[in-house]
């Protein structure tokens, strides 16, 4: 069961990194190329497109 969760979470993360985050960066007209998921996530956090606690995985709450 844990293996299924990990696999599905990994697929979700890949889909977000491949489709959602590039689309949001395009909408914000952010220049640059961000090949890695973490680079996209950091850039969106830096420009305020996502909350800081979302970028950190809501650690400390």
GROMACS .gro file of N, CA and C in nm:
model
  183
    1UNK      N    1   0.082  -0.119   0.000
    1UNK     CA    2   0.000   0.000   0.000
    1UNK      C    3   0.086   0.126   0.000
    2UNK      N    4   0.191   0.126   0.079
    2UNK     CA    5   0.282   0.240   0.083
    2UNK      C    6   0.351   0.257  -0.053
    3UNK      N    7   0.386   0.145  -0.114
    3UNK     CA    8   0.450   0.151  -0.246
    3UNK      C    9   0.358   0.216  -0.349
    4UNK      N   10   0.229   0.184  -0.344
    4UNK     CA   11   0.133   0.246  -0.436
    4UNK      C   12   0.125   0.396  -0.413
    5UNK      N   13   0.121   0.436  -0.287
    5UNK     CA   14   0.115   0.578  -0.255
    5UNK      C   15   0.238   0.651  -0.308
    6UNK      N   16   0.354   0.594  -0.284
    6UNK     CA   17   0.479   0.655  -0.330
    6UNK      C   18   0.481   0.666  -0.482
    7UNK      N   19   0.438   0.561  -0.549
    7UNK     CA   20   0.437   0.563  -0.695
    7UNK      C   21   0.340   0.668  -0.749
    8UNK      N   22   0.222   0.676  -0.691
    8UNK     CA   23   0.123   0.774  -0.736
    8UNK      C   24   0.166   0.916  -0.705
    9UNK      N   25   0.227   0.936  -0.589
    9UNK     CA   26   0.277   1.068  -0.554
    9UNK      C   27   0.388   1.110  -0.650
   10UNK      N   28   0.474   1.017  -0.684
   10UNK     CA   29   0.582   1.045  -0.778
   10UNK      C   30   0.528   1.084  -0.916
   11UNK      N   31   0.425   1.012  -0.961
   11UNK     CA   32   0.363   1.046  -1.090
   11UNK      C   33   0.298   1.183  -1.085
   12UNK      N   34   0.232   1.213  -0.973
   12UNK     CA   35   0.171   1.345  -0.957
   12UNK      C   36   0.275   1.455  -0.960
   13UNK      N   37   0.384   1.435  -0.889
   13UNK     CA   38   0.491   1.533  -0.886
   13UNK      C   39   0.551   1.553  -1.026
   14UNK      N   40   0.569   1.444  -1.099
   14UNK     CA   41   0.621   1.454  -1.236
   14UNK      C   42   0.526   1.532  -1.326
   15UNK      N   43   0.396   1.508  -1.311
   15UNK     CA   44   0.297   1.579  -1.393
   15UNK      C   45   0.296   1.727  -1.359
   16UNK      N   46   0.304   1.759  -1.231
   16UNK     CA   47   0.307   1.900  -1.190
   16UNK      C   48   0.432   1.968  -1.247
   17UNK      N   49   0.546   1.902  -1.234
   17UNK     CA   50   0.671   1.959  -1.284
   17UNK      C   51   0.674   1.972  -1.435
   18UNK      N   52   0.609   1.879  -1.504
   18UNK     CA   53   0.614   1.878  -1.650
   18UNK      C   54   0.510   1.970  -1.714
   19UNK      N   55   0.395   1.987  -1.649
   19UNK     CA   56   0.286   2.060  -1.714
   19UNK      C   57   0.240   2.185  -1.639
   20UNK      N   58   0.212   2.171  -1.511
   20UNK     CA   59   0.153   2.282  -1.437
   20UNK      C   60   0.251   2.397  -1.412
   21UNK      N   61   0.367   2.365  -1.356
   21UNK     CA   62   0.462   2.471  -1.323
   21UNK      C   63   0.512   2.548  -1.446
   22UNK      N   64   0.545   2.480  -1.557
   22UNK     CA   65   0.585   2.557  -1.676
   22UNK      C   66   0.473   2.649  -1.726
   23UNK      N   67   0.349   2.605  -1.715
   23UNK     CA   68   0.236   2.687  -1.758
   23UNK      C   69   0.222   2.811  -1.670
   24UNK      N   70   0.240   2.793  -1.540
   24UNK     CA   71   0.231   2.907  -1.449
   24UNK      C   72   0.346   3.004  -1.475
   25UNK      N   73   0.465   2.952  -1.497
   25UNK     CA   74   0.579   3.039  -1.528
   25UNK      C   75   0.554   3.115  -1.659
   26UNK      N   76   0.494   3.049  -1.755
   26UNK     CA   77   0.463   3.115  -1.882
   26UNK      C   78   0.359   3.226  -1.862
   27UNK      N   79   0.259   3.199  -1.781
   27UNK     CA   80   0.156   3.300  -1.753
   27UNK      C   81   0.213   3.422  -1.682
   28UNK      N   82   0.313   3.400  -1.597
   28UNK     CA   83   0.374   3.512  -1.524
   28UNK      C   84   0.479   3.582  -1.609
   29UNK      N   85   0.503   3.528  -1.729
   29UNK     CA   86   0.601   3.584  -1.822
   29UNK      C   87   0.742   3.592  -1.763
   30UNK      N   88   0.776   3.490  -1.686
   30UNK     CA   89   0.908   3.482  -1.625
   30UNK      C   90   1.011   3.436  -1.728
   31UNK      N   91   1.116   3.514  -1.746
   31UNK     CA   92   1.221   3.473  -1.840
   31UNK      C   93   1.308   3.362  -1.779
   32UNK      N   94   1.371   3.288  -1.864
   32UNK     CA   95   1.465   3.187  -1.818
   32UNK      C   96   1.417   3.046  -1.842
   33UNK      N   97   1.511   2.954  -1.826
   33UNK     CA   98   1.482   2.812  -1.844
   33UNK      C   99   1.504   2.744  -1.710
   34UNK      N  100   1.406   2.670  -1.665
   34UNK     CA  101   1.414   2.602  -1.537
   34UNK      C  102   1.389   2.454  -1.560
   35UNK      N  103   1.494   2.378  -1.589
   35UNK     CA  104   1.476   2.237  -1.625
   35UNK      C  105   1.436   2.146  -1.509
   36UNK      N  106   1.479   2.177  -1.388
   36UNK     CA  107   1.450   2.090  -1.274
   36UNK      C  108   1.325   2.137  -1.199
   37UNK      N  109   1.253   2.041  -1.143
   37UNK     CA  110   1.132   2.069  -1.066
   37UNK      C  111   1.160   2.170  -0.955
   38UNK      N  112   1.269   2.150  -0.882
   38UNK     CA  113   1.300   2.239  -0.770
   38UNK      C  114   1.331   2.380  -0.817
   39UNK      N  115   1.391   2.395  -0.935
   39UNK     CA  116   1.419   2.528  -0.989
   39UNK      C  117   1.288   2.601  -1.020
   40UNK      N  118   1.193   2.532  -1.079
   40UNK     CA  119   1.062   2.591  -1.109
   40UNK      C  120   0.991   2.629  -0.980
   41UNK      N  121   0.993   2.539  -0.884
   41UNK     CA  122   0.928   2.563  -0.757
   41UNK      C  123   0.991   2.682  -0.684
   42UNK      N  124   1.122   2.688  -0.682
   42UNK     CA  125   1.191   2.801  -0.617
   42UNK      C  126   1.161   2.933  -0.686
   43UNK      N  127   1.157   2.933  -0.818
   43UNK     CA  128   1.128   3.058  -0.891
   43UNK      C  129   0.986   3.106  -0.864
   44UNK      N  130   0.890   3.014  -0.864
   44UNK     CA  131   0.751   3.052  -0.836
   44UNK      C  132   0.736   3.103  -0.694
   45UNK      N  133   0.808   3.045  -0.600
   45UNK     CA  134   0.804   3.092  -0.462
   45UNK      C  135   0.866   3.231  -0.452
   46UNK      N  136   0.976   3.252  -0.523
   46UNK     CA  137   1.047   3.380  -0.516
   46UNK      C  138   0.962   3.495  -0.571
   47UNK      N  139   0.884   3.469  -0.675
   47UNK     CA  140   0.802   3.577  -0.733
   47UNK      C  141   0.665   3.588  -0.665
   48UNK      N  142   0.640   3.500  -0.566
   48UNK     CA  143   0.517   3.508  -0.489
   48UNK      C  144   0.398   3.438  -0.552
   49UNK      N  145   0.423   3.352  -0.651
   49UNK     CA  146   0.313   3.280  -0.717
   49UNK      C  147   0.261   3.165  -0.632
   50UNK      N  148   0.344   3.115  -0.542
   50UNK     CA  149   0.300   3.012  -0.448
   50UNK      C  150   0.346   3.053  -0.308
   51UNK      N  151   0.271   3.014  -0.205
   51UNK     CA  152   0.312   3.049  -0.068
   51UNK      C  153   0.443   2.981  -0.030
   52UNK      N  154   0.517   3.043   0.057
   52UNK     CA  155   0.645   2.987   0.100
   52UNK      C  156   0.625   2.851   0.165
   53UNK      N  157   0.523   2.836   0.250
   53UNK     CA  158   0.505   2.708   0.319
   53UNK      C  159   0.468   2.597   0.222
   54UNK      N  160   0.409   2.629   0.108
   54UNK     CA  161   0.382   2.527   0.007
   54UNK      C  162   0.513   2.484  -0.059
   55UNK      N  163   0.602   2.577  -0.085
   55UNK     CA  164   0.731   2.545  -0.146
   55UNK      C  165   0.816   2.460  -0.051
   56UNK      N  166   0.799   2.479   0.079
   56UNK     CA  167   0.876   2.404   0.177
   56UNK      C  168   0.809   2.274   0.218
   57UNK      N  169   0.696   2.243   0.160
   57UNK     CA  170   0.624   2.123   0.197
   57UNK      C  171   0.552   2.138   0.329
   58UNK      N  172   0.522   2.260   0.367
   58UNK     CA  173   0.451   2.293   0.491
   58UNK      C  174   0.520   2.235   0.613
   59UNK      N  175   0.651   2.246   0.616
   59UNK     CA  176   0.727   2.199   0.732
   59UNK      C  177   0.711   2.298   0.846
   60UNK      N  178   0.708   2.246   0.963
   60UNK     CA  179   0.702   2.331   1.080
   60UNK      C  180   0.560   2.373   1.120
   61UNK      N  181   0.460   2.321   1.053
   61UNK     CA  182   0.324   2.358   1.092
   61UNK      C  183   0.255   2.244   1.159
   0.00000   0.00000   0.00000
